Amino acid sequence: DTGVSQNPRHKITKRGQNVTFRCDPISEHNRLYWYRQTLGQGPEFLTYFQNEAQLEKSRLLSDRFSAERPKGSFSTLEIQRTEQGDSAMYLCASSFPELGVYEQYFGPGTRLTVT
Amino acid sequence: AQSVTQLDSQVPVFEEAPVELRCNYSSSVSVYLFWYVQYPNQGLQLLLKYLSGSTLVKGINGFEAEFNKSQTSFHLRKPSVHISDTAEYFCAVIFVSGSARQLTFGSGTQLTVLP
């Protein structure tokens, strides 16, 4: 069990560019969550997958955001036409509530800076 | 409405002194409760969790928390803090309705341990 990994750790991009982040969850976990954390705030839920199915999206996830989890393994989060307001830490977490693992294990995050 | 409140944004305390970080929630459904710690530029690490059973739960690094259903609180305590405990602490709740089981976080408490 190597934990949750995220790549890249840091991303600087210019406004209007597209960016993609990757998350590799704990291999036995069937659920994968994406959160966004801005400076001085707690993380906020964006979306989650159960296996390969994206089952819920929050209102924070605008049309410029898309997430996938092909084959129920790793997941990608893409932001199109980035805006300065997208600057944040993007966190990925995994769990397996159906087996009683309700706690979520977090990756180190990807810090996005939009200039 | 379902919400999580951390009443203190910053808590300074001297080394070896006791500390309590407060967390209250508002909910009309059952809850699962968690405390996470975040060190600078890192992801979140689980300190402890309450799912059911004994209302006093012990976690890593000497931390413990008590679930008080009537007060809707889940305060975090440590009898003697160390410099290395300096970090941001987040209270998080799963409101057990629907299937998402996403975490709702408080805004965090910055614990600073002074020498």
XYZ file of N, CA and C in Angstrom:
690
model
N 0.856 -1.186 0.000
C 0.000 0.000 0.000
C 0.894 1.239 0.000
N 0.924 1.949 -1.141
C 1.823 3.087 -1.251
C 1.095 4.385 -1.010
N -0.159 4.366 -0.651
C -0.893 5.588 -0.396
C -1.396 6.212 -1.678
N -2.005 7.366 -1.523
C -2.568 8.105 -2.651
C -1.481 9.023 -3.218
N -1.304 8.996 -4.530
C -0.313 9.875 -5.156
C -1.002 10.808 -6.131
N -0.406 11.989 -6.291
C -0.945 12.986 -7.213
C 0.198 13.600 -8.009
N -0.089 13.867 -9.261
C 0.891 14.504 -10.127
C 0.201 15.490 -11.069
N 0.855 16.623 -11.363
C 2.094 17.083 -10.729
C 1.824 17.623 -9.323
N 2.847 17.943 -8.585
C 2.663 18.550 -7.263
C 2.380 20.044 -7.397
N 2.970 20.653 -8.405
C 2.774 22.081 -8.631
C 2.552 22.311 -10.119
N 1.682 23.262 -10.437
C 1.438 23.606 -11.828
C 1.196 25.105 -11.903
N 1.994 25.774 -12.735
C 1.787 27.192 -12.989
C 1.350 27.315 -14.441
N 0.268 28.004 -14.684
C -0.238 28.130 -16.032
C -0.766 29.536 -16.261
N -0.888 29.884 -17.514
C -1.424 31.196 -17.840
C -2.936 31.103 -18.028
N -3.590 32.166 -17.699
C -5.040 32.234 -17.849
C -5.451 31.840 -19.252
N -6.443 30.989 -19.338
C -6.949 30.545 -20.633
C -6.395 29.205 -21.089
N -5.348 28.734 -20.447
C -4.773 27.443 -20.811
C -5.551 26.308 -20.138
N -5.388 25.106 -20.689
C -5.988 23.914 -20.094
C -4.948 23.189 -19.245
N -5.383 22.600 -18.152
C -4.487 21.818 -17.306
C -5.162 20.494 -16.945
N -4.332 19.496 -16.692
C -4.841 18.183 -16.287
C -4.015 17.662 -15.119
N -4.713 17.168 -14.121
C -4.065 16.585 -12.946
C -4.402 15.099 -12.880
N -3.498 14.341 -12.268
C -3.719 12.905 -12.136
C -3.701 12.508 -10.675
N -4.531 11.526 -10.343
C -4.572 10.952 -8.996
C -4.558 9.436 -9.108
N -3.664 8.828 -8.341
C -3.642 7.368 -8.216
C -4.061 7.010 -6.802
N -5.223 6.392 -6.627
C -5.721 6.088 -5.272
C -5.055 4.841 -4.706
N -5.367 4.540 -3.455
C -4.969 3.259 -2.869
C -5.656 2.162 -3.683
N -4.928 1.171 -4.077
C -5.399 0.240 -5.107
C -6.670 -0.516 -4.709
N -6.839 -0.824 -3.433
C -8.020 -1.605 -3.032
C -9.271 -0.743 -2.879
N -9.123 0.589 -2.915
C -10.254 1.479 -2.656
C -11.100 1.672 -3.901
N -12.433 1.592 -3.728
C -13.299 1.721 -4.888
C -13.781 3.159 -5.089
N -13.648 3.983 -4.057
C -14.138 5.357 -4.179
C -12.958 6.319 -4.286
N -13.159 7.316 -5.139
C -12.150 8.351 -5.336
C -12.862 9.707 -5.312
N -12.326 10.613 -4.527
C -12.926 11.939 -4.348
C -11.938 13.021 -4.785
N -12.463 14.095 -5.327
C -11.686 15.305 -5.602
C -12.227 16.437 -4.728
N -11.280 17.196 -4.143
C -11.616 18.354 -3.346
C -10.761 19.532 -3.821
N -11.232 20.736 -3.530
C -10.456 21.937 -3.808
C -10.292 22.698 -2.504
N -9.060 23.166 -2.276
C -8.768 23.919 -1.056
C -8.119 25.242 -1.407
N -8.759 26.335 -1.018
C -8.174 27.646 -1.209
C -7.531 28.094 0.097
N -6.681 29.109 -0.015
C -5.860 29.535 1.109
C -6.713 29.896 2.325
N -6.388 29.289 3.446
C -7.082 29.615 4.686
C -8.424 28.954 4.868
N -8.759 28.044 3.976
C -10.052 27.369 4.056
C -9.883 25.860 4.125
N -10.933 25.175 4.559
C -10.943 23.729 4.497
C -11.242 23.262 3.085
N -10.887 22.035 2.785
C -11.199 21.494 1.453
C -12.709 21.469 1.194
N -13.072 21.648 -0.084
C -14.475 21.592 -0.492
C -14.645 20.488 -1.529
N -15.696 19.722 -1.366
C -15.979 18.595 -2.249
C -16.279 19.057 -3.665
N -15.665 18.380 -4.640
C -15.937 18.668 -6.043
C -16.751 17.552 -6.690
N -16.241 16.300 -6.578
C -16.896 15.191 -7.247
C -16.352 13.888 -6.689
N -17.075 12.772 -6.976
C -16.535 11.490 -6.578
C -16.913 10.402 -7.571
N -16.111 9.357 -7.541
C -16.312 8.179 -8.377
C -16.470 6.949 -7.490
N -17.353 6.079 -7.898
C -17.386 4.724 -7.353
C -16.993 3.816 -8.507
N -15.842 3.208 -8.369
C -15.233 2.500 -9.490
C -15.089 3.487 -10.654
N -15.615 3.177 -11.832
C -15.412 4.091 -12.958
C -16.550 5.091 -13.112
N -17.588 4.966 -12.315
C -18.766 5.820 -12.464
C -18.650 7.090 -11.629
N -18.846 8.225 -12.300
C -18.893 9.512 -11.598
C -20.316 9.712 -11.105
N -20.503 9.679 -9.799
C -21.849 9.616 -9.252
C -22.383 10.943 -8.724
N -21.517 11.880 -8.427
C -22.005 13.152 -7.902
C -21.006 14.260 -8.206
N -21.550 15.416 -8.532
C -20.734 16.593 -8.776
C -21.304 17.749 -7.973
N -20.439 18.539 -7.339
C -20.938 19.676 -6.584
C -21.169 20.856 -7.516
N -21.843 21.853 -6.996
C -22.093 23.056 -7.782
C -20.810 23.835 -8.046
N -19.742 23.516 -7.291
C -18.456 24.173 -7.523
C -17.835 23.743 -8.842
N -18.258 22.593 -9.345
C -17.657 22.036 -10.553
C -18.336 22.630 -11.770
N -17.744 23.719 -12.288
C -18.349 24.383 -13.448
C -18.142 23.537 -14.698
N -18.726 24.002 -15.794
C -18.634 23.272 -17.064
C -17.195 23.189 -17.570
N -16.315 24.018 -17.043
C -14.923 23.994 -17.505
C -14.147 22.837 -16.867
N -14.740 22.229 -15.864
C -14.090 21.129 -15.162
C -14.652 19.800 -15.666
N -13.761 18.838 -15.867
C -14.212 17.492 -16.186
C -13.279 16.488 -15.508
N -13.862 15.409 -15.053
C -13.090 14.378 -14.378
C -13.446 13.023 -14.962
N -12.452 12.158 -14.967
C -12.650 10.798 -15.472
C -11.937 9.814 -14.567
N -12.410 8.588 -14.606
C -11.714 7.509 -13.911
C -11.879 6.241 -14.750
N -11.136 6.181 -15.839
C -11.261 5.026 -16.728
C -10.835 3.745 -16.013
N -11.632 2.695 -16.198
C -11.310 1.378 -15.635
C -11.281 1.376 -14.110
N -11.782 2.425 -13.501
C -11.870 2.441 -12.046
C -10.547 2.486 -11.325
N -9.497 2.934 -12.015
C -8.193 2.988 -11.343
C -7.828 4.440 -11.074
N -6.863 4.992 -11.816
C -6.476 6.384 -11.605
C -7.574 7.305 -12.115
N -7.472 8.563 -11.713
C -8.446 9.554 -12.162
C -7.696 10.786 -12.670
N -8.325 11.496 -13.602
C -7.795 12.771 -14.061
C -8.845 13.851 -13.863
N -8.361 15.037 -13.542
C -9.211 16.220 -13.418
C -8.669 17.254 -14.400
N -9.495 17.666 -15.338
C -9.080 18.649 -16.329
C -9.828 19.953 -16.102
N -9.103 21.040 -16.200
C -9.718 22.368 -16.162
C -9.432 23.038 -17.502
N -10.466 23.410 -18.187
C -10.309 24.103 -19.464
C -10.413 25.607 -19.258
N -9.695 26.337 -20.099
C -9.765 27.812 -20.085
C -9.625 28.329 -18.648
N -8.489 28.022 -18.046
C -8.297 28.367 -16.635
C -8.480 29.852 -16.363
N -8.967 30.134 -15.162
C -9.168 31.503 -14.685
C -8.370 31.669 -13.395
N -8.097 32.922 -13.037
C -7.313 33.150 -11.826
C -8.010 32.581 -10.592
N -9.314 32.566 -10.603
C -10.071 32.013 -9.481
C -9.917 30.507 -9.326
N -9.314 29.856 -10.321
C -9.077 28.412 -10.210
C -7.830 28.103 -9.393
N -7.051 29.125 -9.079
C -5.841 28.917 -8.289
C -6.218 28.344 -6.927
N -5.665 27.178 -6.621
C -6.036 26.468 -5.396
C -5.179 25.214 -5.299
N -5.357 24.509 -4.178
C -4.774 23.173 -4.031
C -5.884 22.183 -4.383
N -5.595 21.256 -5.273
C -6.567 20.231 -5.650
C -6.141 18.918 -4.991
N -7.020 18.400 -4.166
C -6.731 17.216 -3.371
C -7.561 16.039 -3.841
N -6.943 14.892 -3.819
C -7.599 13.652 -4.172
C -7.590 12.751 -2.932
N -8.641 11.982 -2.770
C -8.725 11.072 -1.633
C -9.411 9.788 -2.066
N -9.148 8.695 -1.341
C -9.825 7.440 -1.654
C -10.308 6.763 -0.377
N -11.307 5.909 -0.537
C -11.886 5.183 0.599
C -12.622 3.963 0.075
N -13.189 3.200 1.006
C -13.967 2.011 0.637
C -15.072 1.835 1.666
N -16.079 2.734 1.667
C -17.101 2.696 2.718
C -17.891 1.400 2.765
N -18.043 0.736 1.622
C -18.798 -0.520 1.614
C -18.108 -1.589 2.459
N -16.816 -1.415 2.702
C -16.080 -2.327 3.581
C -15.775 -1.678 4.929
N -16.468 -0.607 5.234
C -16.286 0.048 6.530
C -15.154 1.040 6.581
N -14.480 1.264 5.451
C -13.388 2.241 5.426
C -13.993 3.590 5.058
N -14.584 4.246 6.046
C -15.222 5.534 5.777
C -14.217 6.676 5.724
N -13.121 6.507 6.464
C -12.131 7.590 6.439
C -11.519 7.675 5.052
N -11.212 8.882 4.660
C -10.624 9.108 3.354
C -9.139 9.378 3.509
N -8.366 8.767 2.629
C -6.921 8.923 2.638
C -6.553 9.888 1.516
N -5.838 10.921 1.879
C -5.553 12.003 0.943
C -4.159 11.893 0.330
N -4.077 12.357 -0.907
C -2.793 12.537 -1.541
C -2.182 13.869 -1.133
N -0.976 14.163 -1.623
C -0.275 15.396 -1.234
C -0.841 16.647 -1.896
N -1.677 16.450 -2.921
C -2.291 17.601 -3.575
C -1.489 18.114 -4.764
N -2.202 18.820 -5.636
C -1.585 19.554 -6.741
C -1.925 21.026 -6.542
N -0.890 21.838 -6.406
C -1.134 23.278 -6.233
C -1.113 23.950 -7.595
N -2.230 24.543 -7.953
C -2.375 25.228 -9.244
C -2.299 26.735 -9.033
N -1.443 27.369 -9.807
C -1.354 28.830 -9.825
C -1.648 29.298 -11.239
N -2.656 30.114 -11.390
C -3.036 30.669 -12.691
C -2.605 32.127 -12.724
N -1.737 32.464 -13.664
C -1.210 33.843 -13.737
C -1.896 34.650 -14.833
N -29.887 23.018 7.972
C -28.735 22.941 7.065
C -27.587 22.221 7.752
N -26.807 21.533 6.958
C -25.685 20.776 7.505
C -24.426 21.621 7.413
N -23.725 21.755 8.527
C -22.524 22.590 8.535
C -21.557 22.130 9.611
N -20.308 22.582 9.468
C -19.254 22.274 10.426
C -18.579 23.589 10.800
N -18.437 23.826 12.078
C -17.868 25.082 12.555
C -16.681 24.824 13.464
N -15.563 25.417 13.151
C -14.415 25.422 14.050
C -14.312 26.842 14.592
N -14.504 26.953 15.872
C -14.710 28.259 16.472
C -13.454 29.096 16.554
N -12.305 28.470 16.569
C -11.046 29.206 16.734
C -10.217 29.059 15.478
N -9.880 30.164 14.851
C -9.061 30.075 13.644
C -7.584 29.913 13.991
N -7.182 30.450 15.149
C -5.789 30.332 15.571
C -5.751 30.045 17.067
N -4.889 29.094 17.434
C -4.701 28.754 18.851
C -3.209 28.697 19.133
N -2.680 29.703 19.834
C -1.289 29.634 20.282
C -1.234 29.011 21.669
N -0.244 28.150 21.884
C -0.119 27.483 23.178
C 1.356 27.192 23.429
N 1.753 27.223 24.679
C 3.138 26.933 25.003
C 3.384 25.431 25.023
N 4.618 25.081 24.706
C 5.030 23.681 24.696
C 4.746 23.043 26.056
N 4.277 21.802 26.018
C 3.945 20.977 27.182
C 2.634 21.392 27.858
N 1.965 22.405 27.359
C 0.655 22.785 27.891
C -0.422 21.941 27.221
N -1.595 21.821 27.861
C -2.700 21.115 27.210
C -3.378 22.019 26.192
N -4.081 21.393 25.238
C -4.787 22.172 24.222
C -6.118 21.497 23.899
N -7.096 22.323 23.563
C -8.381 21.830 23.066
C -8.753 22.633 21.829
N -9.030 21.934 20.747
C -9.499 22.570 19.516
C -10.975 22.202 19.358
N -11.801 23.222 19.165
C -13.237 23.008 19.204
C -13.847 22.811 17.825
N -14.829 21.921 17.782
C -15.560 21.636 16.548
C -17.018 21.392 16.893
N -17.894 22.100 16.220
C -19.327 21.867 16.342
C -19.915 21.636 14.961
N -20.994 20.868 14.928
C -21.639 20.616 13.652
C -23.147 20.783 13.805
N -23.797 20.938 12.673
C -25.254 21.028 12.634
C -25.752 19.992 11.653
N -26.665 19.118 12.117
C -27.128 18.047 11.237
C -28.453 17.490 11.710
N -29.260 17.070 10.745
C -30.519 16.394 11.061
C -30.412 14.892 10.786
N -29.223 14.442 10.371
C -29.003 13.025 10.089
C -27.813 12.541 10.912
N -27.598 11.227 10.856
C -26.450 10.668 11.571
C -25.152 11.205 10.982
N -24.111 11.164 11.778
C -22.814 11.688 11.337
C -21.695 10.726 11.658
N -20.653 10.805 10.853
C -19.358 10.219 11.170
C -18.408 11.409 11.300
N -17.493 11.347 12.266
C -16.688 12.510 12.614
C -15.201 12.196 12.511
N -14.433 13.174 12.057
C -13.007 12.991 11.819
C -12.253 14.264 12.203
N -10.998 14.067 12.573
C -10.041 15.152 12.662
C -8.853 14.805 11.761
N -8.455 15.802 10.946
C -7.284 15.672 10.088
C -6.289 16.754 10.460
N -4.995 16.477 10.207
C -3.950 17.471 10.388
C -3.275 17.710 9.042
N -2.933 18.967 8.796
C -2.259 19.332 7.549
C -1.017 20.145 7.857
N 0.128 19.632 7.444
C 1.374 20.366 7.553
C 1.561 21.189 6.279
N 2.358 22.250 6.314
C 2.478 23.143 5.156
C 2.787 22.407 3.861
N 2.029 22.750 2.827
C 2.225 22.203 1.474
C 2.113 20.686 1.415
N 1.316 20.135 2.291
C 1.099 18.693 2.276
C -0.392 18.399 2.257
N -0.720 17.130 1.999
C -2.104 16.694 2.072
C -2.540 16.543 3.511
N -3.712 15.963 3.703
C -4.270 15.805 5.040
C -4.004 14.406 5.576
N -3.657 14.358 6.851
C -3.408 13.092 7.532
C -4.479 12.870 8.595
N -5.049 11.674 8.602
C -6.097 11.372 9.567
C -5.512 11.243 10.968
N -6.102 11.987 11.921
C -5.698 11.885 13.323
C -6.544 10.851 14.064
N -7.855 10.937 13.881
C -8.770 10.024 14.567
C -10.148 10.117 13.927
N -11.003 9.155 14.297
C -12.342 9.100 13.731
C -13.326 8.569 14.769
N -14.582 9.001 14.625
C -15.682 8.426 15.394
C -16.745 7.972 14.409
N -17.036 6.670 14.458
C -18.118 6.129 13.632
C -19.288 5.698 14.498
N -18.987 5.008 15.610
C -20.013 4.554 16.550
C -19.299 4.056 17.798
N -20.102 3.695 18.825
C -19.512 3.102 20.014
C -19.057 4.130 21.019
N -17.933 3.853 21.681
C -17.430 4.733 22.727
C -17.257 6.154 22.202
N -17.729 7.102 22.992
C -17.688 8.498 22.521
C -16.316 9.124 22.678
N -15.422 8.493 23.413
C -14.057 8.989 23.557
C -13.170 8.161 22.634
N -12.565 8.831 21.689
C -11.717 8.121 20.729
C -10.300 8.630 20.826
N -9.381 7.706 20.693
C -7.967 8.060 20.745
C -7.368 7.933 19.352
N -6.444 8.843 19.060
C -5.834 8.836 17.753
C -4.322 8.777 17.831
N -3.709 9.189 16.735
C -2.258 9.164 16.679
C -1.675 10.383 17.373
N -0.399 10.291 17.691
C 0.355 11.427 18.254
C -0.219 11.931 19.582
N -0.901 11.067 20.340
C -1.403 11.437 21.652
C -2.683 12.251 21.669
N -3.307 12.439 20.533
C -4.562 13.193 20.462
C -5.760 12.300 20.802
N -6.797 12.920 21.330
C -8.059 12.248 21.580
C -9.196 13.242 21.357
N -10.386 12.700 21.141
C -11.547 13.562 20.928
C -12.760 12.897 21.543
N -13.724 13.715 21.924
C -14.941 13.203 22.528
C -16.152 13.670 21.751
N -16.995 12.714 21.369
C -18.234 13.001 20.672
C -19.323 13.296 21.701
N -19.924 14.476 21.584
C -21.015 14.849 22.469
C -22.241 15.108 21.603
N -23.144 14.119 21.584
C -24.289 14.215 20.672
C -25.238 15.353 21.051
N -25.445 15.561 22.343
C -26.384 16.607 22.763
C -25.852 17.995 22.457
N -24.542 18.147 22.521
C -23.901 19.428 22.217
C -23.513 19.533 20.740
N -23.696 18.457 20.010
C -23.244 18.351 18.603
C -21.819 18.859 18.468
N -20.938 18.292 19.287
C -19.544 18.721 19.281
C -18.622 17.519 19.175
N -17.404 17.812 18.749
C -16.362 16.778 18.620
C -15.040 17.490 18.817
N -14.735 17.852 20.057
C -13.540 18.630 20.364
C -12.305 17.745 20.445
N -11.207 18.275 19.965
C -9.924 17.562 19.935
C -9.067 18.039 21.098
N -8.402 17.097 21.768
C -7.601 17.466 22.940
C -6.262 16.752 22.900
N -5.287 17.412 23.530
C -4.003 16.759 23.776
C -3.490 17.293 25.105
N -3.074 16.417 26.013
C -2.695 16.865 27.362
C -1.391 17.642 27.413
N -0.501 17.401 26.438
C 0.801 18.071 26.463
C 1.311 18.167 25.025
N 1.390 19.387 24.518
C 1.752 19.550 23.108
C 3.256 19.723 22.932
N 3.704 19.404 21.707
C 5.099 19.557 21.340
C 5.206 20.545 20.187
N 6.397 21.064 20.004
C 6.646 21.995 18.893
C 6.190 21.368 17.573
N 6.420 20.062 17.431
C 6.094 19.376 16.185
C 4.587 19.272 15.925
N 3.764 19.622 16.892
C 2.311 19.618 16.695
C 1.826 20.875 15.975
N 2.708 21.817 15.758
C 2.330 23.028 15.024
C 1.880 22.659 13.618
N 0.643 22.975 13.295
C 0.037 22.584 12.012
C -1.384 23.137 11.960
N -2.048 22.909 10.827
C -3.460 23.257 10.668
C -4.286 22.000 10.946
N -5.330 22.152 11.734
C -6.176 21.019 12.106
C -7.581 21.247 11.568
N -8.113 20.215 10.925
C -9.440 20.306 10.331
C -10.366 19.269 10.929
N -11.528 19.724 11.328
C -12.620 18.845 11.712
C -13.427 18.544 10.450
N -13.832 17.308 10.267
C -14.579 16.938 9.062
C -15.710 15.982 9.433
N -16.798 16.092 8.706
C -18.000 15.316 9.012
C -18.528 14.651 7.749
N -18.935 13.413 7.873
C -19.755 12.768 6.840
C -21.183 12.790 7.357
N -22.060 13.466 6.633
C -23.486 13.466 6.950
C -24.097 12.257 6.248
N -24.605 11.327 7.050
C -24.981 10.030 6.501
C -26.372 10.098 5.878
N -26.409 10.722 4.702
C -27.621 10.711 3.886
C -27.160 10.614 2.445
N -27.906 9.901 1.622
C -27.430 9.682 0.262
C -26.261 8.715 0.273
N -25.618 8.608 -0.843
C -24.569 7.600 -0.965
C -23.170 8.177 -1.119
N -23.050 9.493 -1.252
C -21.757 10.065 -1.616
C -20.712 9.889 -0.527
N -21.127 10.063 0.716
C -20.192 9.951 1.852
C -19.013 10.918 1.715
N -19.251 12.099 1.129
C -18.149 13.051 1.033
C -17.946 13.731 2.374
N -16.735 14.236 2.595
C -16.406 14.958 3.816
C -16.793 16.427 3.674
N -17.359 16.968 4.740
C -17.580 18.407 4.849
C -16.641 18.912 5.934
N -15.807 19.867 5.577
C -14.754 20.326 6.476
C -15.124 21.643 7.147
N -14.577 21.824 8.353
C -14.577 23.141 8.953
C -13.492 23.981 8.299
N -13.401 25.236 8.739
C -12.455 26.157 8.112
C -11.046 26.031 8.662
N -10.859 25.170 9.653
C -9.523 24.897 10.150
C -9.120 25.725 11.356
N -8.217 25.163 12.160
C -7.615 25.861 13.290
C -6.111 25.717 13.190
N -5.436 26.842 13.141
C -3.975 26.827 13.106
C -3.473 26.740 14.542
N -2.853 25.609 14.869
C -2.253 25.434 16.191
C -0.779 25.801 16.101
N -0.371 26.732 16.920
C 1.039 27.137 16.984
C 1.545 26.852 18.383
N 2.553 25.998 18.462
C 3.134 25.656 19.757
C 4.393 26.491 19.951
N 4.403 27.244 21.017
C 5.487 28.182 21.305
C 6.478 27.572 22.292
N 7.771 27.852 22.082
C 8.770 27.291 23.003
C 8.749 27.994 24.349
